[in-house]
PDB file of C-alpha atoms in Angstrom:
ATOM      1  CA  GLU A   1       6.147  29.890 -52.655  1.00 93.00           C
ATOM      2  CA  ILE A   2       9.440  29.870 -52.398  1.00 96.00           C
ATOM      3  CA  GLN A   3      12.494  29.031 -54.909  1.00 96.00           C
ATOM      4  CA  SER A   4      15.697  28.588 -56.349  1.00 96.00           C
ATOM      5  CA  LEU A   5      17.211  31.438 -57.954  1.00 94.00           C
ATOM      6  CA  ASN A   6      16.349  32.019 -61.636  1.00 94.00           C
ATOM      7  CA  TYR A   7      13.492  28.708 -61.491  1.00 95.00           C
ATOM      8  CA  PRO A   8      13.128  27.635 -64.203  1.00 92.00           C
ATOM      9  CA  SER A   9      16.570  28.428 -65.641  1.00 95.00           C
ATOM     10  CA  ALA A  10      19.384  27.210 -64.115  1.00 95.00           C
ATOM     11  CA  TYR A  11      20.321  28.127 -60.976  1.00 96.00           C
ATOM     12  CA  ILE A  12      23.923  29.005 -60.083  1.00 95.00           C
ATOM     13  CA  ASN A  13      26.938  27.653 -58.814  1.00 96.00           C
ATOM     14  CA  ASN A  14      28.715  27.940 -54.922  1.00 97.00           C
ATOM     15  CA  LEU A  15      25.212  29.307 -53.102  1.00 96.00           C
ATOM     16  CA  GLU A  16      23.452  28.957 -49.475  1.00 97.00           C
ATOM     17  CA  CYS A  17      20.469  30.268 -49.618  1.00 97.00           C
ATOM     18  CA  ASP A  18      18.433  29.674 -46.645  1.00 98.00           C
ATOM     19  CA  TRP A  19      14.267  30.885 -45.808  1.00 98.00           C
ATOM     20  CA  GLU A  20      11.959  30.092 -42.928  1.00 98.00           C
ATOM     21  CA  ILE A  21       8.578  30.008 -42.980  1.00 97.00           C
ATOM     22  CA  ARG A  22       6.644  31.323 -39.697  1.00 96.00           C
ATOM     23  CA  VAL A  23       3.139  30.993 -39.212  1.00 91.00           C
ATOM     24  CA  ASP A  24       0.815  31.440 -36.382  1.00 84.00           C
ATOM     25  CA  SER A  25       1.235  29.807 -33.234  1.00 81.00           C
ATOM     26  CA  GLY A  26      -1.404  26.217 -33.404  1.00 80.00           C
ATOM     27  CA  PHE A  27      -0.490  25.753 -36.381  1.00 87.00           C
ATOM     28  CA  HIS A  28       1.806  23.837 -38.645  1.00 90.00           C
ATOM     29  CA  ILE A  29       3.204  23.505 -42.245  1.00 94.00           C
ATOM     30  CA  GLY A  30       3.209  21.680 -45.758  1.00 93.00           C
ATOM     31  CA  LEU A  31       5.897  21.770 -48.091  1.00 95.00           C
ATOM     32  CA  THR A  32       5.066  20.653 -51.694  1.00 94.00           C
ATOM     33  CA  PHE A  33       6.781  20.911 -55.029  1.00 94.00           C
ATOM     34  CA  SER A  34       4.910  21.913 -57.872  1.00 93.00           C
ATOM     35  CA  GLY A  35       6.628  22.719 -61.773  1.00 90.00           C
ATOM     36  CA  ARG A  36       9.918  20.886 -62.839  1.00 90.00           C
ATOM     37  CA  PHE A  37      12.429  19.983 -60.012  1.00 93.00           C
ATOM     38  CA  PHE A  38      15.781  19.014 -60.462  1.00 95.00           C
ATOM     39  CA  ILE A  39      18.683  19.576 -58.798  1.00 96.00           C
ATOM     40  CA  GLU A  40      21.672  17.734 -59.121  1.00 95.00           C
ATOM     41  CA  GLN A  41      22.120  14.143 -58.314  1.00 94.00           C
ATOM     42  CA  SER A  42      24.416  12.705 -55.538  1.00 94.00           C
ATOM     43  CA  VAL A  43      24.402   9.988 -53.808  1.00 94.00           C
ATOM     44  CA  ASN A  44      22.354  11.074 -50.065  1.00 94.00           C
ATOM     45  CA  CYS A  45      22.023  14.442 -51.557  1.00 94.00           C
ATOM     46  CA  THR A  46      25.741  15.462 -50.284  1.00 95.00           C
ATOM     47  CA  ASN A  47      26.353  17.740 -53.480  1.00 96.00           C
ATOM     48  CA  ASP A  48      23.418  20.126 -54.077  1.00 97.00           C
ATOM     49  CA  TYR A  49      20.396  19.475 -51.812  1.00 97.00           C
ATOM     50  CA  LEU A  50      17.513  21.192 -50.582  1.00 97.00           C
ATOM     51  CA  GLU A  51      17.409  20.592 -46.905  1.00 97.00           C
ATOM     52  CA  VAL A  52      13.657  20.667 -45.020  1.00 97.00           C
ATOM     53  CA  SER A  53      14.640  20.903 -41.131  1.00 98.00           C
ATOM     54  CA  ASP A  54      11.298  21.744 -38.603  1.00 95.00           C
ATOM     55  CA  TYR A  55      11.597  23.596 -35.597  1.00 94.00           C
ATOM     56  CA  VAL A  56      11.420  21.558 -32.598  1.00 90.00           C
ATOM     57  CA  ASN A  57      12.654  22.192 -28.911  1.00 89.00           C
ATOM     58  CA  ASN A  58      14.585  24.632 -29.682  1.00 93.00           C
ATOM     59  CA  GLU A  59      16.600  23.161 -32.626  1.00 95.00           C
ATOM     60  CA  TRP A  60      15.921  22.627 -36.049  1.00 97.00           C
ATOM     61  CA  LYS A  61      15.599  19.135 -36.767  1.00 96.00           C
ATOM     62  CA  SER A  62      16.084  17.875 -40.678  1.00 97.00           C
ATOM     63  CA  LEU A  63      13.060  16.462 -42.108  1.00 96.00           C
ATOM     64  CA  GLY A  64      14.668  15.666 -45.470  1.00 94.00           C
ATOM     65  CA  ARG A  65      16.870  16.653 -48.658  1.00 94.00           C
ATOM     66  CA  VAL A  66      15.510  15.885 -51.781  1.00 95.00           C
ATOM     67  CA  CYS A  67      17.450  16.153 -55.208  1.00 95.00           C
ATOM     68  CA  GLY A  68      17.249  14.708 -58.547  1.00 94.00           C
ATOM     69  CA  ARG A  69      15.085  14.807 -61.303  1.00 89.00           C
ATOM     70  CA  GLU A  70      11.941  14.412 -59.424  1.00 73.00           C
ATOM     71  CA  THR A  71      10.041  14.674 -55.971  1.00 75.00           C
ATOM     72  CA  THR A  72       6.381  14.160 -55.120  1.00 75.00           C
ATOM     73  CA  LYS A  73       7.931  14.421 -51.552  1.00 84.00           C
ATOM     74  CA  VAL A  74       5.925  15.950 -49.547  1.00 90.00           C
ATOM     75  CA  PHE A  75       7.142  17.991 -45.915  1.00 94.00           C
ATOM     76  CA  ASN A  76       5.189  18.495 -42.667  1.00 92.00           C
ATOM     77  CA  SER A  77       6.248  20.311 -40.305  1.00 92.00           C
ATOM     78  CA  THR A  78       5.176  19.381 -36.163  1.00 87.00           C
ATOM     79  CA  THR A  79       5.809  23.412 -35.031  1.00 88.00           C
ATOM     80  CA  ASN A  80       5.074  26.494 -36.707  1.00 91.00           C
ATOM     81  CA  ARG A  81       8.314  26.971 -38.230  1.00 95.00           C
ATOM     82  CA  MET A  82       9.989  25.068 -41.238  1.00 97.00           C
ATOM     83  CA  ARG A  83      13.408  26.330 -42.788  1.00 98.00           C
ATOM     84  CA  LEU A  84      14.503  25.396 -45.648  1.00 98.00           C
ATOM     85  CA  LEU A  85      18.280  25.420 -47.088  1.00 98.00           C
ATOM     86  CA  PHE A  86      19.510  24.830 -50.710  1.00 98.00           C
ATOM     87  CA  LYS A  87      23.477  24.383 -51.133  1.00 98.00           C
ATOM     88  CA  THR A  88      25.147  24.253 -54.584  1.00 97.00           C
ATOM     89  CA  ASN A  89      28.565  22.951 -54.836  1.00 96.00           C
ATOM     90  CA  ASP A  90      30.955  24.210 -57.763  1.00 95.00           C
ATOM     91  CA  LYS A  91      30.251  21.326 -60.994  1.00 92.00           C
ATOM     92  CA  ILE A  92      26.883  20.303 -62.128  1.00 92.00           C
ATOM     93  CA  ILE A  93      23.669  22.960 -62.374  1.00 91.00           C
ATOM     94  CA  GLY A  94      20.376  22.166 -62.173  1.00 93.00           C
ATOM     95  CA  ASP A  95      16.801  24.179 -62.789  1.00 94.00           C
ATOM     96  CA  GLY A  96      16.200  23.932 -59.374  1.00 95.00           C
ATOM     97  CA  PHE A  97      12.448  24.220 -58.002  1.00 96.00           C
ATOM     98  CA  LYS A  98       9.851  25.278 -56.712  1.00 96.00           C
ATOM     99  CA  ALA A  99       8.146  24.651 -53.863  1.00 96.00           C
ATOM    100  CA  ILE A 100       4.127  25.701 -52.153  1.00 95.00           C
ATOM    101  CA  TRP A 101       3.687  25.964 -48.607  1.00 95.00           C
ATOM    102  CA  ASN A 102      -0.125  25.836 -46.498  1.00 92.00           C
ATOM    103  CA  ILE A 103      -0.763  26.476 -43.502  1.00 89.00           C
ATOM    104  CA  ASN A 104      -2.131  23.382 -41.717  1.00 87.00           C
ATOM    105  CA  CYS A 105      -3.417  22.673 -38.649  1.00 85.00           C
ATOM    106  CA  GLY A 106      -4.751  18.970 -36.577  1.00 82.00           C
ATOM    107  CA  GLY A 107      -2.345  16.208 -36.947  1.00 77.00           C
ATOM    108  CA  VAL A 108      -1.509  13.546 -34.831  1.00 75.00           C
ATOM    109  CA  ILE A 109       0.133  14.040 -31.138  1.00 76.00           C
ATOM    110  CA  LYS A 110       2.136  10.886 -29.321  1.00 75.00           C
ATOM    111  CA  THR A 111       2.718  11.971 -26.439  1.00 75.00           C
ATOM    112  CA  ASP A 112       1.862   9.388 -22.657  1.00 76.00           C
ATOM    113  CA  ARG A 113       1.809  12.815 -20.716  1.00 77.00           C
ATOM    114  CA  SER A 114      -0.649  15.680 -19.828  1.00 79.00           C
ATOM    115  CA  GLY A 115      -1.006  18.823 -21.264  1.00 81.00           C
ATOM    116  CA  TYR A 116      -3.102  21.208 -23.006  1.00 82.00           C
ATOM    117  CA  LEU A 117      -5.015  21.001 -26.332  1.00 82.00           C
ATOM    118  CA  TYR A 118      -5.684  24.877 -27.622  1.00 82.00           C
ATOM    119  CA  SER A 119      -7.394  26.381 -30.724  1.00 82.00           C
ATOM    120  CA  PRO A 120      -5.391  27.522 -33.450  1.00 82.00           C
ATOM    121  CA  GLY A 121      -4.273  31.062 -32.221  1.00 79.00           C
ATOM    122  CA  TYR A 122      -5.681  30.898 -28.843  1.00 81.00           C
ATOM    123  CA  PRO A 123      -6.187  33.251 -26.672  1.00 84.00           C
ATOM    124  CA  GLN A 124      -7.078  35.310 -30.260  1.00 84.00           C
ATOM    125  CA  ASN A 125     -10.026  33.936 -32.143  1.00 85.00           C
ATOM    126  CA  TYR A 126      -9.598  31.100 -34.313  1.00 83.00           C
ATOM    127  CA  LYS A 127      -9.923  31.783 -38.339  1.00 81.00           C
ATOM    128  CA  ALA A 128     -12.655  31.355 -40.245  1.00 80.00           C
ATOM    129  CA  SER A 129     -12.979  27.872 -42.442  1.00 78.00           C
ATOM    130  CA  LEU A 130     -11.182  26.032 -40.207  1.00 80.00           C
ATOM    131  CA  ASP A 131     -10.778  22.307 -40.409  1.00 82.00           C
ATOM    132  CA  CYS A 132      -8.569  20.506 -37.746  1.00 82.00           C
ATOM    133  CA  LYS A 133      -8.745  17.060 -36.876  1.00 83.00           C
ATOM    134  CA  TYR A 134      -6.306  15.975 -33.731  1.00 82.00           C
ATOM    135  CA  VAL A 135      -5.382  11.968 -33.165  1.00 82.00           C
ATOM    136  CA  ILE A 136      -3.985  11.245 -29.660  1.00 81.00           C
ATOM    137  CA  ASP A 137      -2.197   8.578 -29.630  1.00 80.00           C
ATOM    138  CA  LEU A 138      -1.156   6.833 -26.226  1.00 78.00           C
ATOM    139  CA  SER A 139       1.547   4.403 -26.756  1.00 71.00           C
ATOM    140  CA  THR A 140       0.633   2.462 -23.493  1.00 72.00           C
ATOM    141  CA  THR A 141      -2.333   1.963 -21.971  1.00 73.00           C
ATOM    142  CA  LYS A 142      -3.476   4.998 -20.779  1.00 75.00           C
ATOM    143  CA  VAL A 143      -6.752   6.259 -20.670  1.00 78.00           C
ATOM    144  CA  ILE A 144      -7.698   9.688 -21.760  1.00 81.00           C
ATOM    145  CA  THR A 145      -9.832  12.508 -19.986  1.00 83.00           C
ATOM    146  CA  GLY A 146     -10.507  15.608 -20.836  1.00 83.00           C
ATOM    147  CA  GLN A 147     -12.413  18.801 -19.770  1.00 87.00           C
ATOM    148  CA  PHE A 148     -13.312  21.907 -21.423  1.00 87.00           C
ATOM    149  CA  GLU A 149     -10.861  25.038 -19.361  1.00 87.00           C
ATOM    150  CA  PHE A 150     -12.630  27.858 -21.766  1.00 87.00           C
ATOM    151  CA  PHE A 151     -14.827  27.206 -24.449  1.00 85.00           C
ATOM    152  CA  ASP A 152     -16.268  30.023 -26.842  1.00 86.00           C
ATOM    153  CA  LEU A 153     -17.997  28.628 -30.602  1.00 84.00           C
ATOM    154  CA  GLU A 154     -20.191  30.941 -33.079  1.00 79.00           C
ATOM    155  CA  GLU A 155     -23.477  30.725 -31.718  1.00 74.00           C
ATOM    156  CA  ALA A 156     -25.235  27.316 -33.182  1.00 66.00           C
ATOM    157  CA  SER A 157     -28.434  28.046 -35.300  1.00 65.00           C
ATOM    158  CA  SER A 158     -32.099  26.470 -33.873  1.00 62.00           C
ATOM    159  CA  ARG A 159     -31.013  23.722 -36.378  1.00 64.00           C
ATOM    160  CA  GLY A 160     -28.142  22.463 -34.403  1.00 65.00           C
ATOM    161  CA  CYS A 161     -24.100  22.706 -34.326  1.00 63.00           C
ATOM    162  CA  ASN A 162     -23.895  22.924 -38.380  1.00 66.00           C
ATOM    163  CA  HIS A 163     -21.591  25.374 -38.687  1.00 76.00           C
ATOM    164  CA  ASP A 164     -18.507  25.834 -35.803  1.00 82.00           C
ATOM    165  CA  LYS A 165     -18.525  22.609 -33.243  1.00 82.00           C
ATOM    166  CA  VAL A 166     -16.025  20.214 -31.919  1.00 84.00           C
ATOM    167  CA  VAL A 167     -16.669  16.845 -31.937  1.00 84.00           C
ATOM    168  CA  ILE A 168     -15.059  13.626 -30.033  1.00 83.00           C
ATOM    169  CA  TYR A 169     -14.562  10.018 -31.202  1.00 82.00           C
ATOM    170  CA  THR A 170     -13.201   7.309 -29.588  1.00 78.00           C
ATOM    171  CA  LYS A 171     -11.481   5.166 -31.187  1.00 75.00           C
ATOM    172  CA  ASN A 172     -14.127   2.589 -31.515  1.00 62.00           C
ATOM    173  CA  SER A 173     -16.366   4.660 -32.462  1.00 48.00           C
TER     174      SER A 173
END
């Protein structure tokens, strides 16, 4: 959980607060807002704002800015790093925000190149109770082929794979 200074009371003017969230490799971050949300409203959120960024190709890429009274916006990083930058000017103040972040796995992979897909945390053991769903989205008519170079899951019971498993679906299945 991350919240603005003094939340839920008024934040102060001329703030610059910077938070970085890092999770294990193979995971990404989901961010939502909880409780009261009030950051000074302005066109394009140029006065007071909270900017959320994703760390892509060794640089921060903005996922968007939020301000105003209410937000139902959800932010999802594509990597294991997310940054929140809260800036205020010397004018109007608000109550601020409370953000809740979660560690997620899975997601949509848009590519036309070959690559590798690893379980979260590989080569270490994966964590318990994961439910990772990946979609590989090709923008062309290329064909996906795959092979497992290393495969080690919790041992199945005599009734089949009712615990840990990998299931592969095609678009038509």
